[in-house]
Amino acid sequence: MTLAGRRILLIIAGGIAAYKSLDLIRRLREKGAELPCVLTAGGARFITPLSVAALSGQPAHEDLFSLTDDFGMAHISLSRQADLLVVAPATADLMAKMAAGLADDLASTLLLASDKPILLAPSMNLMMWRHPATQANLQLLRSRGALQVGPGAGDLACGEVGDGRMAEVAEIVAAIEGHFSAGPLSGVRALVTSGPTFEPIDPVRFIGNRSSGKQGHAIARALARQGAAVTLISGPVSIADPPGVTTVKVETAAQMLDAALAALPVEVAVCAAAVADWRVARPAAEKTKKVAGGTPPSLVLEANPDILATLAAAGPRRPRLVIGFAAETEQLLDHARAKLARKGCDLILANDVSAAAGTFGGDANTVHLVGPDGVEPWLPLSKDEVADRLVQRIAVGLRGAR
Ligand code: CTP
């Protein structure tokens, strides 16, 4: 596959595998990619800026404060003009900086200032790789949308044998090509709802719930990775917008429904939001004041629209696949089957949200896929894995529906 017209920003951090990055530059240039390169201070101890410049065909960038051509903002344009950022080798240190949001040199600043997909090729000693800190950092970066290739297992430069060896150049090139090639869902439009809704009581108070949006956002990200054009309708969450996805931010269930209907037509709708079932019938226009010795106010609630059921009953505008979640604390499968029928959707991911399962806010999800043909248990999986697996099922389901 040609990479002509693709601009790939290669960040080379300080690891012995940096020598392989020189070959990576050659292979990517042979495929036509434009390849600005950044060397960290550590990277420049392993390979020279001169070799990087000679192979990439442009000066290697090293110093945050030498990029003065646009008033010190070149780190923004370097990362913004790229189609993809590749970090190879991605050291434990650089990934820790990324996870923490540090920006104390050019590479970390570019990575923080970027709105583009990032592919990490980790490379380090076995113990560093296995360390819970490294694994937690990587999981966090993946949950924010970072792509990963490798590491492989084998002889390490430190003399030990095991995981931690940077992926081979051919594998990294294949991962880059995979990223740019049309995915199985290319041309498919998808809509995902995610997060909680907040229903106002007055201008400062609301009724909400504990949904973090992690699962819905992971599904939006996974759909986009497979080439779908995704509209993510998100309630108030504290996690980042997934890259490559159109995110529409809403607060209430009514706004979420309006945004969902505005996103039609789509081929697939995944309703992962924890929509409040009720809203306050008449939210107060001003902050409700406490009256000394007075009785506490009562809230009169009314039903919110059911977004999933509305999409499933949208007649000619109905998405071909309508998928919901069933958040349950007991009788998981019975409730899920009942919801599948009641809401008229095609599949339900039944989700154990009992306190013991730790689903709300956590990274793992205990899921069963409930469809007309029966129940498939999918446990235990991370929310990213649930998303990837669901997206595979969506691809198969849409092929059937086409
Ligand atoms: N859902 C929705 N709109 C609502 C309520 C729920 O789109 N107003 C969707 C959720 O996104 C989820 C599915 O319906 O995909 C089931 O949500 P859940 O909270 O489990 O069920 P409820 O319909 O709220 O029923 P109950 O609270 O009785 O379990």
mmCIF file of N, CA and C in Angstrom, residues 63-175:
data_model
loop_
_atom_site.group_PDB
_atom_site.id
_atom_site.type_symbol
_atom_site.label_atom_id
_atom_site.label_comp_id
_atom_site.label_asym_id
_atom_site.label_seq_id
_atom_site.Cartn_x
_atom_site.Cartn_y
_atom_site.Cartn_z
ATOM 1 N N ASP A 63 14.493 20.380 19.800
ATOM 2 C CA ASP A 63 14.398 21.318 20.910
ATOM 3 C C ASP A 63 13.080 22.085 20.855
ATOM 4 N N LEU A 64 12.346 22.045 21.942
ATOM 5 C CA LEU A 64 11.067 22.755 22.017
ATOM 6 C C LEU A 64 11.237 24.237 21.713
ATOM 7 N N PHE A 65 12.309 24.823 22.230
ATOM 8 C CA PHE A 65 12.423 26.279 22.148
ATOM 9 C C PHE A 65 13.165 26.760 20.907
ATOM 10 N N SER A 66 13.564 25.831 20.025
ATOM 11 C CA SER A 66 14.182 26.296 18.784
ATOM 12 C C SER A 66 13.135 26.420 17.682
ATOM 13 N N LEU A 67 11.926 25.981 17.967
ATOM 14 C CA LEU A 67 10.880 26.023 16.941
ATOM 15 C C LEU A 67 10.207 27.389 16.975
ATOM 16 N N THR A 68 10.947 28.398 16.561
ATOM 17 C CA THR A 68 10.448 29.764 16.724
ATOM 18 C C THR A 68 9.810 30.307 15.447
ATOM 19 N N ASP A 69 9.732 29.470 14.402
ATOM 20 C CA ASP A 69 9.302 30.017 13.118
ATOM 21 C C ASP A 69 7.879 30.570 13.145
ATOM 22 N N ASP A 70 7.023 30.042 14.008
ATOM 23 C CA ASP A 70 5.707 30.670 14.134
ATOM 24 C C ASP A 70 5.464 31.067 15.589
ATOM 25 N N PHE A 71 6.361 31.896 16.085
ATOM 26 C CA PHE A 71 6.273 32.449 17.439
ATOM 27 C C PHE A 71 6.155 31.354 18.503
ATOM 28 N N GLY A 72 6.994 30.332 18.359
ATOM 29 C CA GLY A 72 7.027 29.295 19.383
ATOM 30 C C GLY A 72 5.860 28.325 19.328
ATOM 31 N N MET A 73 5.029 28.422 18.305
ATOM 32 C CA MET A 73 3.847 27.553 18.228
ATOM 33 C C MET A 73 4.058 26.388 17.264
ATOM 34 N N ALA A 74 5.321 26.164 16.869
ATOM 35 C CA ALA A 74 5.555 25.121 15.874
ATOM 36 C C ALA A 74 5.191 23.746 16.413
ATOM 37 N N HIS A 75 5.250 23.567 17.741
ATOM 38 C CA HIS A 75 4.868 22.258 18.258
ATOM 39 C C HIS A 75 3.395 21.986 17.975
ATOM 40 N N ILE A 76 2.600 23.066 17.935
ATOM 41 C CA ILE A 76 1.185 22.869 17.616
ATOM 42 C C ILE A 76 1.069 22.468 16.151
ATOM 43 N N SER A 77 1.710 23.241 15.262
ATOM 44 C CA SER A 77 1.511 22.949 13.839
ATOM 45 C C SER A 77 2.161 21.615 13.454
ATOM 46 N N LEU A 78 3.312 21.279 14.061
ATOM 47 C CA LEU A 78 3.942 19.988 13.722
ATOM 48 C C LEU A 78 2.987 18.829 13.989
ATOM 49 N N SER A 79 2.299 18.897 15.119
ATOM 50 C CA SER A 79 1.410 17.772 15.419
ATOM 51 C C SER A 79 0.078 17.917 14.690
ATOM 52 N N ARG A 80 -0.377 19.154 14.478
ATOM 53 C CA ARG A 80 -1.670 19.324 13.807
ATOM 54 C C ARG A 80 -1.602 18.959 12.329
ATOM 55 N N GLN A 81 -0.431 19.212 11.706
ATOM 56 C CA GLN A 81 -0.343 18.935 10.268
ATOM 57 C C GLN A 81 -0.161 17.449 9.986
ATOM 58 N N ALA A 82 0.141 16.683 11.023
ATOM 59 C CA ALA A 82 0.364 15.250 10.799
ATOM 60 C C ALA A 82 -0.972 14.521 10.677
ATOM 61 N N ASP A 83 -0.981 13.417 9.917
ATOM 62 C CA ASP A 83 -2.169 12.556 9.871
ATOM 63 C C ASP A 83 -2.120 11.539 11.013
ATOM 64 N N LEU A 84 -0.906 11.223 11.436
ATOM 65 C CA LEU A 84 -0.719 10.189 12.462
ATOM 66 C C LEU A 84 0.583 10.490 13.192
ATOM 67 N N LEU A 85 0.599 10.289 14.498
ATOM 68 C CA LEU A 85 1.836 10.383 15.269
ATOM 69 C C LEU A 85 2.275 8.959 15.607
ATOM 70 N N VAL A 86 3.533 8.647 15.331
ATOM 71 C CA VAL A 86 4.055 7.320 15.664
ATOM 72 C C VAL A 86 5.180 7.508 16.681
ATOM 73 N N VAL A 87 5.076 6.813 17.803
ATOM 74 C CA VAL A 87 6.134 6.891 18.816
ATOM 75 C C VAL A 87 6.865 5.558 18.798
ATOM 76 N N ALA A 88 8.104 5.545 18.267
ATOM 77 C CA ALA A 88 8.853 4.297 18.124
ATOM 78 C C ALA A 88 10.343 4.611 18.271
ATOM 79 N N PRO A 89 10.978 4.141 19.291
ATOM 80 C CA PRO A 89 10.425 3.382 20.408
ATOM 81 C C PRO A 89 9.645 4.268 21.369
ATOM 82 N N ALA A 90 8.574 3.681 21.937
ATOM 83 C CA ALA A 90 7.824 4.358 23.007
ATOM 84 C C ALA A 90 8.366 3.809 24.318
ATOM 85 N N THR A 91 9.146 4.617 25.018
ATOM 86 C CA THR A 91 9.766 4.145 26.258
ATOM 87 C C THR A 91 8.762 4.221 27.404
ATOM 88 N N ALA A 92 9.072 3.511 28.489
ATOM 89 C CA ALA A 92 8.223 3.563 29.694
ATOM 90 C C ALA A 92 8.123 5.005 30.164
ATOM 91 N N ASP A 93 9.228 5.719 30.095
ATOM 92 C CA ASP A 93 9.255 7.102 30.582
ATOM 93 C C ASP A 93 8.349 8.005 29.749
ATOM 94 N N LEU A 94 8.438 7.895 28.436
ATOM 95 C CA LEU A 94 7.621 8.786 27.597
ATOM 96 C C LEU A 94 6.135 8.441 27.752
ATOM 97 N N MET A 95 5.818 7.154 27.873
ATOM 98 C CA MET A 95 4.401 6.785 28.052
ATOM 99 C C MET A 95 3.887 7.284 29.404
ATOM 100 N N ALA A 96 4.758 7.268 30.424
ATOM 101 C CA ALA A 96 4.348 7.786 31.741
ATOM 102 C C ALA A 96 4.085 9.286 31.647
ATOM 103 N N LYS A 97 4.933 9.976 30.901
ATOM 104 C CA LYS A 97 4.711 11.420 30.711
ATOM 105 C C LYS A 97 3.394 11.659 29.989
ATOM 106 N N MET A 98 3.152 10.877 28.952
ATOM 107 C CA MET A 98 1.905 11.042 28.192
ATOM 108 C C MET A 98 0.702 10.801 29.093
ATOM 109 N N ALA A 99 0.799 9.742 29.893
ATOM 110 C CA ALA A 99 -0.339 9.397 30.759
ATOM 111 C C ALA A 99 -0.602 10.524 31.751
ATOM 112 N N ALA A 100 0.481 11.138 32.224
ATOM 113 C CA ALA A 100 0.326 12.193 33.234
ATOM 114 C C ALA A 100 0.056 13.557 32.603
ATOM 115 N N GLY A 101 0.166 13.648 31.279
ATOM 116 C CA GLY A 101 -0.069 14.933 30.613
ATOM 117 C C GLY A 101 1.090 15.905 30.771
ATOM 118 N N LEU A 102 2.306 15.395 30.946
ATOM 119 C CA LEU A 102 3.465 16.288 31.067
ATOM 120 C C LEU A 102 3.869 16.816 29.695
ATOM 121 N N ALA A 103 4.443 17.992 29.700
ATOM 122 C CA ALA A 103 4.896 18.607 28.447
ATOM 123 C C ALA A 103 6.186 19.364 28.748
ATOM 124 N N ASP A 104 7.253 18.614 29.030
ATOM 125 C CA ASP A 104 8.488 19.281 29.433
ATOM 126 C C ASP A 104 9.593 19.155 28.393
ATOM 127 N N ASP A 105 9.267 18.632 27.231
ATOM 128 C CA ASP A 105 10.220 18.653 26.118
ATOM 129 C C ASP A 105 9.402 18.641 24.825
ATOM 130 N N LEU A 106 10.096 18.650 23.696
ATOM 131 C CA LEU A 106 9.353 18.771 22.432
ATOM 132 C C LEU A 106 8.417 17.577 22.213
ATOM 133 N N ALA A 107 8.934 16.349 22.426
ATOM 134 C CA ALA A 107 8.118 15.163 22.128
ATOM 135 C C ALA A 107 6.846 15.149 22.985
ATOM 136 N N SER A 108 6.996 15.348 24.292
ATOM 137 C CA SER A 108 5.813 15.268 25.161
ATOM 138 C C SER A 108 4.858 16.422 24.874
ATOM 139 N N THR A 109 5.407 17.574 24.507
ATOM 140 C CA THR A 109 4.542 18.717 24.195
ATOM 141 C C THR A 109 3.742 18.446 22.918
ATOM 142 N N LEU A 110 4.418 17.892 21.913
ATOM 143 C CA LEU A 110 3.715 17.558 20.664
ATOM 144 C C LEU A 110 2.598 16.562 20.930
ATOM 145 N N LEU A 111 2.906 15.578 21.763
ATOM 146 C CA LEU A 111 1.918 14.532 22.017
ATOM 147 C C LEU A 111 0.722 15.090 22.781
ATOM 148 N N LEU A 112 0.990 16.021 23.687
ATOM 149 C CA LEU A 112 -0.107 16.619 24.455
ATOM 150 C C LEU A 112 -0.919 17.581 23.595
ATOM 151 N N ALA A 113 -0.238 18.248 22.657
ATOM 152 C CA ALA A 113 -0.914 19.266 21.838
ATOM 153 C C ALA A 113 -1.608 18.647 20.627
ATOM 154 N N SER A 114 -1.537 17.332 20.500
ATOM 155 C CA SER A 114 -2.034 16.699 19.275
ATOM 156 C C SER A 114 -3.515 16.344 19.362
ATOM 157 N N ASP A 115 -4.209 16.494 18.238
ATOM 158 C CA ASP A 115 -5.578 15.989 18.149
ATOM 159 C C ASP A 115 -5.635 14.848 17.142
ATOM 160 N N LYS A 116 -4.497 14.224 16.862
ATOM 161 C CA LYS A 116 -4.410 13.176 15.853
ATOM 162 C C LYS A 116 -4.204 11.799 16.505
ATOM 163 N N PRO A 117 -4.532 10.729 15.771
ATOM 164 C CA PRO A 117 -4.292 9.400 16.337
ATOM 165 C C PRO A 117 -2.807 9.193 16.630
ATOM 166 N N ILE A 118 -2.545 8.419 17.665
ATOM 167 C CA ILE A 118 -1.164 8.160 18.092
ATOM 168 C C ILE A 118 -0.946 6.650 18.110
ATOM 169 N N LEU A 119 0.109 6.203 17.431
ATOM 170 C CA LEU A 119 0.470 4.778 17.446
ATOM 171 C C LEU A 119 1.730 4.609 18.286
ATOM 172 N N LEU A 120 1.646 3.753 19.297
ATOM 173 C CA LEU A 120 2.778 3.525 20.191
ATOM 174 C C LEU A 120 3.438 2.190 19.860
ATOM 175 N N ALA A 121 4.764 2.194 19.771
ATOM 176 C CA ALA A 121 5.512 0.939 19.621
ATOM 177 C C ALA A 121 6.396 0.800 20.860
ATOM 178 N N PRO A 122 5.825 0.237 21.957
ATOM 179 C CA PRO A 122 6.580 0.193 23.209
ATOM 180 C C PRO A 122 7.863 -0.625 23.078
ATOM 181 N N SER A 123 8.854 -0.215 23.848
ATOM 182 C CA SER A 123 10.130 -0.908 23.837
ATOM 183 C C SER A 123 10.821 -0.654 25.156
ATOM 184 N N MET A 124 11.127 -1.726 25.878
ATOM 185 C CA MET A 124 11.800 -1.550 27.174
ATOM 186 C C MET A 124 12.200 -2.898 27.726
ATOM 187 N N ASN A 125 12.875 -2.843 28.858
ATOM 188 C CA ASN A 125 13.270 -4.040 29.584
ATOM 189 C C ASN A 125 12.018 -4.771 30.090
ATOM 190 N N LEU A 126 12.147 -6.081 30.207
ATOM 191 C CA LEU A 126 11.027 -6.947 30.610
ATOM 192 C C LEU A 126 10.354 -6.488 31.905
ATOM 193 N N MET A 127 11.159 -6.187 32.925
ATOM 194 C CA MET A 127 10.580 -5.813 34.216
ATOM 195 C C MET A 127 9.883 -4.454 34.123
ATOM 196 N N MET A 128 10.474 -3.566 33.336
ATOM 197 C CA MET A 128 9.827 -2.260 33.152
ATOM 198 C C MET A 128 8.496 -2.452 32.433
ATOM 199 N N TRP A 129 8.482 -3.324 31.449
ATOM 200 C CA TRP A 129 7.257 -3.585 30.690
ATOM 201 C C TRP A 129 6.174 -4.164 31.578
ATOM 202 N N ARG A 130 6.591 -5.100 32.452
ATOM 203 C CA ARG A 130 5.592 -5.771 33.287
ATOM 204 C C ARG A 130 5.169 -4.925 34.476
ATOM 205 N N HIS A 131 5.891 -3.879 34.772
ATOM 206 C CA HIS A 131 5.585 -3.106 35.976
ATOM 207 C C HIS A 131 4.150 -2.578 35.906
ATOM 208 N N PRO A 132 3.419 -2.692 37.028
ATOM 209 C CA PRO A 132 2.024 -2.224 37.010
ATOM 210 C C PRO A 132 1.895 -0.763 36.568
ATOM 211 N N ALA A 133 2.905 0.053 36.870
ATOM 212 C CA ALA A 133 2.822 1.470 36.469
ATOM 213 C C ALA A 133 2.791 1.576 34.946
ATOM 214 N N THR A 134 3.670 0.812 34.272
ATOM 215 C CA THR A 134 3.710 0.857 32.803
ATOM 216 C C THR A 134 2.405 0.328 32.217
ATOM 217 N N GLN A 135 1.942 -0.787 32.770
ATOM 218 C CA GLN A 135 0.706 -1.377 32.245
ATOM 219 C C GLN A 135 -0.480 -0.436 32.455
ATOM 220 N N ALA A 136 -0.520 0.200 33.639
ATOM 221 C CA ALA A 136 -1.633 1.130 33.915
ATOM 222 C C ALA A 136 -1.547 2.339 32.982
ATOM 223 N N ASN A 137 -0.328 2.832 32.746
ATOM 224 C CA ASN A 137 -0.178 3.986 31.847
ATOM 225 C C ASN A 137 -0.651 3.625 30.440
ATOM 226 N N LEU A 138 -0.252 2.432 29.999
ATOM 227 C CA LEU A 138 -0.612 2.024 28.641
ATOM 228 C C LEU A 138 -2.130 1.843 28.517
ATOM 229 N N GLN A 139 -2.708 1.257 29.545
ATOM 230 C CA GLN A 139 -4.166 1.055 29.510
ATOM 231 C C GLN A 139 -4.879 2.409 29.447
ATOM 232 N N LEU A 140 -4.361 3.357 30.219
ATOM 233 C CA LEU A 140 -4.963 4.694 30.208
ATOM 234 C C LEU A 140 -4.824 5.325 28.822
ATOM 235 N N LEU A 141 -3.637 5.192 28.224
ATOM 236 C CA LEU A 141 -3.416 5.784 26.902
ATOM 237 C C LEU A 141 -4.317 5.112 25.865
ATOM 238 N N ARG A 142 -4.465 3.810 25.997
ATOM 239 C CA ARG A 142 -5.358 3.097 25.058
ATOM 240 C C ARG A 142 -6.802 3.544 25.245
ATOM 241 N N SER A 143 -7.184 3.755 26.498
ATOM 242 C CA SER A 143 -8.565 4.186 26.735
ATOM 243 C C SER A 143 -8.806 5.578 26.171
ATOM 244 N N ARG A 144 -7.713 6.337 26.013
ATOM 245 C CA ARG A 144 -7.851 7.655 25.382
ATOM 246 C C ARG A 144 -7.719 7.564 23.874
ATOM 247 N N GLY A 145 -7.540 6.366 23.351
ATOM 248 C CA GLY A 145 -7.562 6.211 21.902
ATOM 249 C C GLY A 145 -6.227 5.860 21.277
ATOM 250 N N ALA A 146 -5.152 5.761 22.079
ATOM 251 C CA ALA A 146 -3.848 5.429 21.477
ATOM 252 C C ALA A 146 -3.900 4.030 20.869
ATOM 253 N N LEU A 147 -3.224 3.876 19.742
ATOM 254 C CA LEU A 147 -3.095 2.571 19.100
ATOM 255 C C LEU A 147 -1.762 1.980 19.536
ATOM 256 N N GLN A 148 -1.648 0.669 19.448
ATOM 257 C CA GLN A 148 -0.437 0.030 19.954
ATOM 258 C C GLN A 148 0.009 -1.048 18.990
ATOM 259 N N VAL A 149 1.317 -1.135 18.767
ATOM 260 C CA VAL A 149 1.850 -2.270 18.013
ATOM 261 C C VAL A 149 2.996 -2.839 18.842
ATOM 262 N N GLY A 150 2.990 -4.158 19.046
ATOM 263 C CA GLY A 150 3.988 -4.792 19.883
ATOM 264 C C GLY A 150 3.758 -4.482 21.345
ATOM 265 N N PRO A 151 4.707 -4.740 22.222
ATOM 266 C CA PRO A 151 6.027 -5.258 21.913
ATOM 267 C C PRO A 151 6.000 -6.766 21.676
ATOM 268 N N GLY A 152 7.095 -7.263 21.105
ATOM 269 C CA GLY A 152 7.230 -8.689 20.901
ATOM 270 C C GLY A 152 8.070 -9.283 22.012
ATOM 271 N N ALA A 153 8.215 -10.597 21.946
ATOM 272 C CA ALA A 153 9.048 -11.279 22.939
ATOM 273 C C ALA A 153 10.334 -11.725 22.249
ATOM 274 N N GLY A 154 11.395 -11.884 23.028
ATOM 275 C CA GLY A 154 12.654 -12.369 22.475
ATOM 276 C C GLY A 154 13.814 -11.879 23.291
ATOM 277 N N ASP A 155 15.014 -11.925 22.707
ATOM 278 C CA ASP A 155 16.215 -11.438 23.398
ATOM 279 C C ASP A 155 16.120 -9.935 23.509
ATOM 280 N N LEU A 156 16.359 -9.434 24.695
ATOM 281 C CA LEU A 156 16.351 -7.988 24.899
ATOM 282 C C LEU A 156 17.788 -7.502 24.989
ATOM 283 N N ALA A 157 17.979 -6.202 24.668
ATOM 284 C CA ALA A 157 19.340 -5.672 24.634
ATOM 285 C C ALA A 157 20.011 -5.774 26.001
ATOM 286 N N CYS A 158 19.194 -5.791 27.072
ATOM 287 C CA CYS A 158 19.769 -5.834 28.417
ATOM 288 C C CYS A 158 20.262 -7.228 28.778
ATOM 289 N N GLY A 159 20.070 -8.200 27.888
ATOM 290 C CA GLY A 159 20.550 -9.550 28.154
ATOM 291 C C GLY A 159 19.444 -10.473 28.640
ATOM 292 N N GLU A 160 18.290 -9.891 29.034
ATOM 293 C CA GLU A 160 17.189 -10.736 29.481
ATOM 294 C C GLU A 160 16.378 -11.193 28.267
ATOM 295 N N VAL A 161 15.540 -12.181 28.505
ATOM 296 C CA VAL A 161 14.689 -12.689 27.429
ATOM 297 C C VAL A 161 13.241 -12.538 27.866
ATOM 298 N N GLY A 162 12.383 -12.024 26.992
ATOM 299 C CA GLY A 162 10.968 -11.901 27.360
ATOM 300 C C GLY A 162 10.306 -10.791 26.561
ATOM 301 N N ASP A 163 9.153 -10.313 27.107
ATOM 302 C CA ASP A 163 8.405 -9.254 26.443
ATOM 303 C C ASP A 163 9.134 -7.929 26.576
ATOM 304 N N GLY A 164 8.879 -7.033 25.674
ATOM 305 C CA GLY A 164 9.444 -5.686 25.802
ATOM 306 C C GLY A 164 10.202 -5.259 24.566
ATOM 307 N N ARG A 165 10.406 -6.206 23.632
ATOM 308 C CA ARG A 165 11.175 -5.870 22.429
ATOM 309 C C ARG A 165 10.293 -5.108 21.452
ATOM 310 N N MET A 166 10.796 -3.998 20.940
ATOM 311 C CA MET A 166 9.979 -3.206 20.013
ATOM 312 C C MET A 166 9.549 -4.072 18.826
ATOM 313 N N ALA A 167 8.323 -3.877 18.377
ATOM 314 C CA ALA A 167 7.819 -4.602 17.206
ATOM 315 C C ALA A 167 8.802 -4.428 16.053
ATOM 316 N N GLU A 168 8.866 -5.433 15.186
ATOM 317 C CA GLU A 168 9.758 -5.323 14.024
ATOM 318 C C GLU A 168 9.256 -4.210 13.110
ATOM 319 N N VAL A 169 10.178 -3.664 12.325
ATOM 320 C CA VAL A 169 9.840 -2.548 11.439
ATOM 321 C C VAL A 169 8.662 -2.916 10.531
ATOM 322 N N ALA A 170 8.685 -4.144 9.997
ATOM 323 C CA ALA A 170 7.605 -4.550 9.086
ATOM 324 C C ALA A 170 6.255 -4.529 9.791
ATOM 325 N N GLU A 171 6.265 -4.916 11.084
ATOM 326 C CA GLU A 171 4.995 -4.907 11.837
ATOM 327 C C GLU A 171 4.502 -3.475 12.048
ATOM 328 N N ILE A 172 5.446 -2.587 12.324
ATOM 329 C CA ILE A 172 5.036 -1.189 12.560
ATOM 330 C C ILE A 172 4.490 -0.603 11.248
ATOM 331 N N VAL A 173 5.162 -0.907 10.152
ATOM 332 C CA VAL A 173 4.673 -0.414 8.853
ATOM 333 C C VAL A 173 3.271 -0.981 8.588
ATOM 334 N N ALA A 174 3.087 -2.266 8.894
ATOM 335 C CA ALA A 174 1.769 -2.886 8.654
ATOM 336 C C ALA A 174 0.706 -2.225 9.527
ATOM 337 N N ALA A 175 1.061 -1.894 10.781
ATOM 338 C CA ALA A 175 0.081 -1.243 11.667
ATOM 339 C C ALA A 175 -0.284 0.136 11.118
#
